[in-house]
Amino acid sequence: MNPTVDLNQLIQAVGDALVVCDAQGAITLWNPGAERMFGYSAQEALGRNLDLITPERLRQRHWTGYHHSMETGTTRYGHDVLRVPAINKAGDAMSIAFTVAMLHGPDGRVNGCAAVIRDETLRFQEDRALKKRIAELEAQLATHSAESKPSAGA
C-alpha cells in the first residue's frame, strides 16, 4: 500500500511547530503549531529571522551555529534533540526542544533548514521544581543524620 500524503495538510495539522528558514536565516514557513506556540501569525513571522524567538543573550551563539551549519551542510541536531530557551511574542521565557533537517536545492547545496519544535516549558518547570525538592530533602536528611550521630566525647 502506498498512501498519498497531502504535505500541506500535514504541515497545517501537525501540533508541533514547523519552521523553515532559508540559508540567510529568513523564515519561509511558519505553521499553525508555530503560531500557537510563539504567538506570531505566519504573516508576522514570514521574512523575519529567528531573533523573533531567540533570547537576546543567545543570539550570537545561535547565529554562529546557524551559519556553520549552512556552510558545512551538517548539524548534529538532525537526530539529537536540542533543548534551549526561547521567547514568545509576549516576551515570556519558554523552554523548547527541536530537531533540525538540512534542506538542499537541486544542485545539492544547502539552501535552508527545517525545525520541528515542541514547547517543553511545563516539563522544564516541573523538572526544576523536582530537583529543588530533592535538594531540600537531601539537605534535611544530612542535617538530621548529623544531629543524630553521637558526639565523640560521649
Short mmCIF file of C-alpha atoms in Angstrom, two decimals:
data_model
loop_
_atom_site.label_atom_id
_atom_site.label_comp_id
_atom_site.label_asym_id
_atom_site.label_seq_id
_atom_site.Cartn_x
_atom_site.Cartn_y
_atom_site.Cartn_z
CA MET A 1 0.00 0.00 0.00
CA ASN A 2 1.40 3.38 -0.96
CA PRO A 3 -0.86 6.10 0.50
CA THR A 4 -0.61 9.61 -0.87
CA VAL A 5 0.16 12.24 1.75
CA ASP A 6 -1.02 15.80 1.31
CA LEU A 7 2.09 17.58 2.66
CA ASN A 8 0.33 20.93 3.01
CA GLN A 9 -2.40 19.30 5.08
CA LEU A 10 0.24 17.61 7.23
CA ILE A 11 2.09 20.91 7.81
CA GLN A 12 -1.16 22.63 8.78
CA ALA A 13 -2.42 19.80 11.01
CA VAL A 14 0.65 18.77 13.00
CA GLY A 15 0.61 20.01 16.60
CA ASP A 16 4.31 20.82 16.83
CA ALA A 17 5.77 23.99 15.37
CA LEU A 18 7.28 23.56 11.91
CA VAL A 19 9.61 26.38 10.97
CA VAL A 20 11.65 26.57 7.78
CA CYS A 21 14.36 29.16 7.15
CA ASP A 22 16.45 29.93 4.12
CA ALA A 23 20.26 29.88 4.14
CA GLN A 24 20.39 33.50 5.34
CA GLY A 25 18.02 32.76 8.23
CA ALA A 26 14.78 34.29 6.89
CA ILE A 27 11.65 32.40 7.94
CA THR A 28 9.95 30.89 4.88
CA LEU A 29 7.43 28.57 6.57
CA TRP A 30 5.60 29.09 9.89
CA ASN A 31 2.80 26.61 10.50
CA PRO A 32 -0.23 26.94 12.82
CA GLY A 33 1.68 25.00 15.50
CA ALA A 34 4.31 27.76 15.47
CA GLU A 35 1.56 30.39 15.63
CA ARG A 36 0.07 28.73 18.74
CA MET A 37 3.44 28.15 20.38
CA PHE A 38 5.06 31.54 19.84
CA GLY A 39 2.06 33.85 19.36
CA TYR A 40 3.13 35.28 15.99
CA SER A 41 0.92 34.79 12.96
CA ALA A 42 2.54 33.43 9.81
CA GLN A 43 2.12 36.90 8.28
CA GLU A 44 4.13 38.41 11.18
CA ALA A 45 6.87 35.76 11.08
CA LEU A 46 7.47 35.16 7.37
CA GLY A 47 10.51 37.01 6.06
CA ARG A 48 11.82 37.77 9.54
CA ASN A 49 14.67 35.87 11.17
CA LEU A 50 14.87 33.64 14.23
CA ASP A 51 15.74 36.56 16.52
CA LEU A 52 11.95 36.65 16.73
CA ILE A 53 12.04 33.71 19.18
CA THR A 54 15.69 33.69 20.31
CA PRO A 55 16.50 35.41 23.62
CA GLU A 56 18.91 38.29 23.06
CA ARG A 57 21.63 36.75 25.25
CA LEU A 58 21.72 33.65 23.00
CA ARG A 59 21.54 35.28 19.57
CA GLN A 60 25.28 35.43 18.85
CA ARG A 61 25.73 31.74 19.72
CA HIS A 62 22.63 30.84 17.68
CA TRP A 63 23.86 32.65 14.56
CA THR A 64 27.37 31.24 14.87
CA GLY A 65 25.91 27.72 14.87
CA TYR A 66 23.37 28.52 12.18
CA HIS A 67 25.95 29.91 9.75
CA HIS A 68 28.30 26.99 10.47
CA SER A 69 25.51 24.54 9.59
CA MET A 70 24.69 26.44 6.39
CA GLU A 71 28.37 26.44 5.36
CA THR A 72 29.04 22.79 6.17
CA GLY A 73 25.63 21.33 5.39
CA THR A 74 25.70 19.44 8.66
CA THR A 75 24.10 19.60 12.06
CA ARG A 76 24.28 17.27 15.00
CA TYR A 77 20.66 18.11 15.77
CA GLY A 78 19.26 16.07 12.92
CA HIS A 79 18.89 13.20 15.36
CA ASP A 80 19.91 14.68 18.72
CA VAL A 81 17.27 16.88 20.31
CA LEU A 82 18.41 20.40 21.14
CA ARG A 83 16.81 21.96 24.24
CA VAL A 84 17.14 25.74 24.53
CA PRO A 85 15.38 28.77 25.96
CA ALA A 86 13.13 30.78 23.64
CA ILE A 87 10.74 33.71 23.90
CA ASN A 88 7.22 34.19 22.65
CA LYS A 89 5.51 37.29 21.27
CA ALA A 90 4.55 38.45 24.78
CA GLY A 91 8.22 38.25 25.79
CA ASP A 92 7.64 35.26 28.07
CA ALA A 93 10.51 32.83 28.55
CA MET A 94 9.94 29.36 27.15
CA SER A 95 11.83 26.09 27.01
CA ILE A 96 11.77 24.42 23.60
CA ALA A 97 13.13 21.18 22.18
CA PHE A 98 13.71 20.59 18.49
CA THR A 99 15.45 18.71 15.74
CA VAL A 100 16.78 20.23 12.52
CA ALA A 101 16.69 18.95 8.95
CA MET A 102 19.10 20.44 6.44
CA LEU A 103 17.41 21.30 3.13
CA HIS A 104 19.21 21.14 -0.22
CA GLY A 105 18.48 22.64 -3.61
CA PRO A 106 18.58 20.77 -6.93
CA ASP A 107 22.32 21.48 -7.14
CA GLY A 108 22.89 19.70 -3.80
CA ARG A 109 23.87 22.87 -1.96
CA VAL A 110 22.26 23.73 1.36
CA ASN A 111 19.51 26.26 0.87
CA GLY A 112 17.95 26.25 4.33
CA CYS A 113 16.77 24.16 7.22
CA ALA A 114 13.58 22.96 8.83
CA ALA A 115 12.96 22.62 12.54
CA VAL A 116 10.31 20.57 14.32
CA ILE A 117 9.81 22.34 17.64
CA ARG A 118 7.99 21.30 20.81
CA ASP A 119 7.19 23.52 23.79
CA GLU A 120 8.68 21.88 26.88
CA THR A 121 8.20 24.82 29.24
CA LEU A 122 5.90 22.95 31.63
CA ARG A 123 8.16 19.87 31.71
CA PHE A 124 11.20 22.08 32.32
CA GLN A 125 9.45 23.86 35.22
CA GLU A 126 8.35 20.54 36.72
CA ASP A 127 11.89 19.14 36.45
CA ARG A 128 13.31 22.26 38.10
CA ALA A 129 10.78 22.03 40.96
CA LEU A 130 11.57 18.33 41.48
CA LYS A 131 15.33 18.98 41.55
CA LYS A 132 14.80 21.77 44.08
CA ARG A 133 12.66 19.50 46.26
CA ILE A 134 15.25 16.70 46.09
CA ALA A 135 17.99 19.14 47.14
CA GLU A 136 15.83 20.33 50.06
CA LEU A 137 15.16 16.76 51.20
CA GLU A 138 18.83 15.81 50.88
CA ALA A 139 19.78 18.85 52.99
CA GLN A 140 17.19 17.87 55.63
CA LEU A 141 18.48 14.30 55.66
CA ALA A 142 22.07 15.47 56.03
CA THR A 143 21.09 17.78 58.90
CA HIS A 144 19.05 15.03 60.57
CA SER A 145 21.89 12.50 60.17
CA ALA A 146 24.43 14.92 61.64
CA GLU A 147 22.16 15.66 64.62
CA SER A 148 21.51 12.00 65.37
CA LYS A 149 25.20 10.95 65.46
CA PRO A 150 26.57 10.53 69.00
CA SER A 151 29.23 13.06 69.87
CA ALA A 152 32.85 11.84 70.06
CA GLY A 153 33.23 12.54 73.77
CA ALA A 154 30.01 10.90 74.97
#
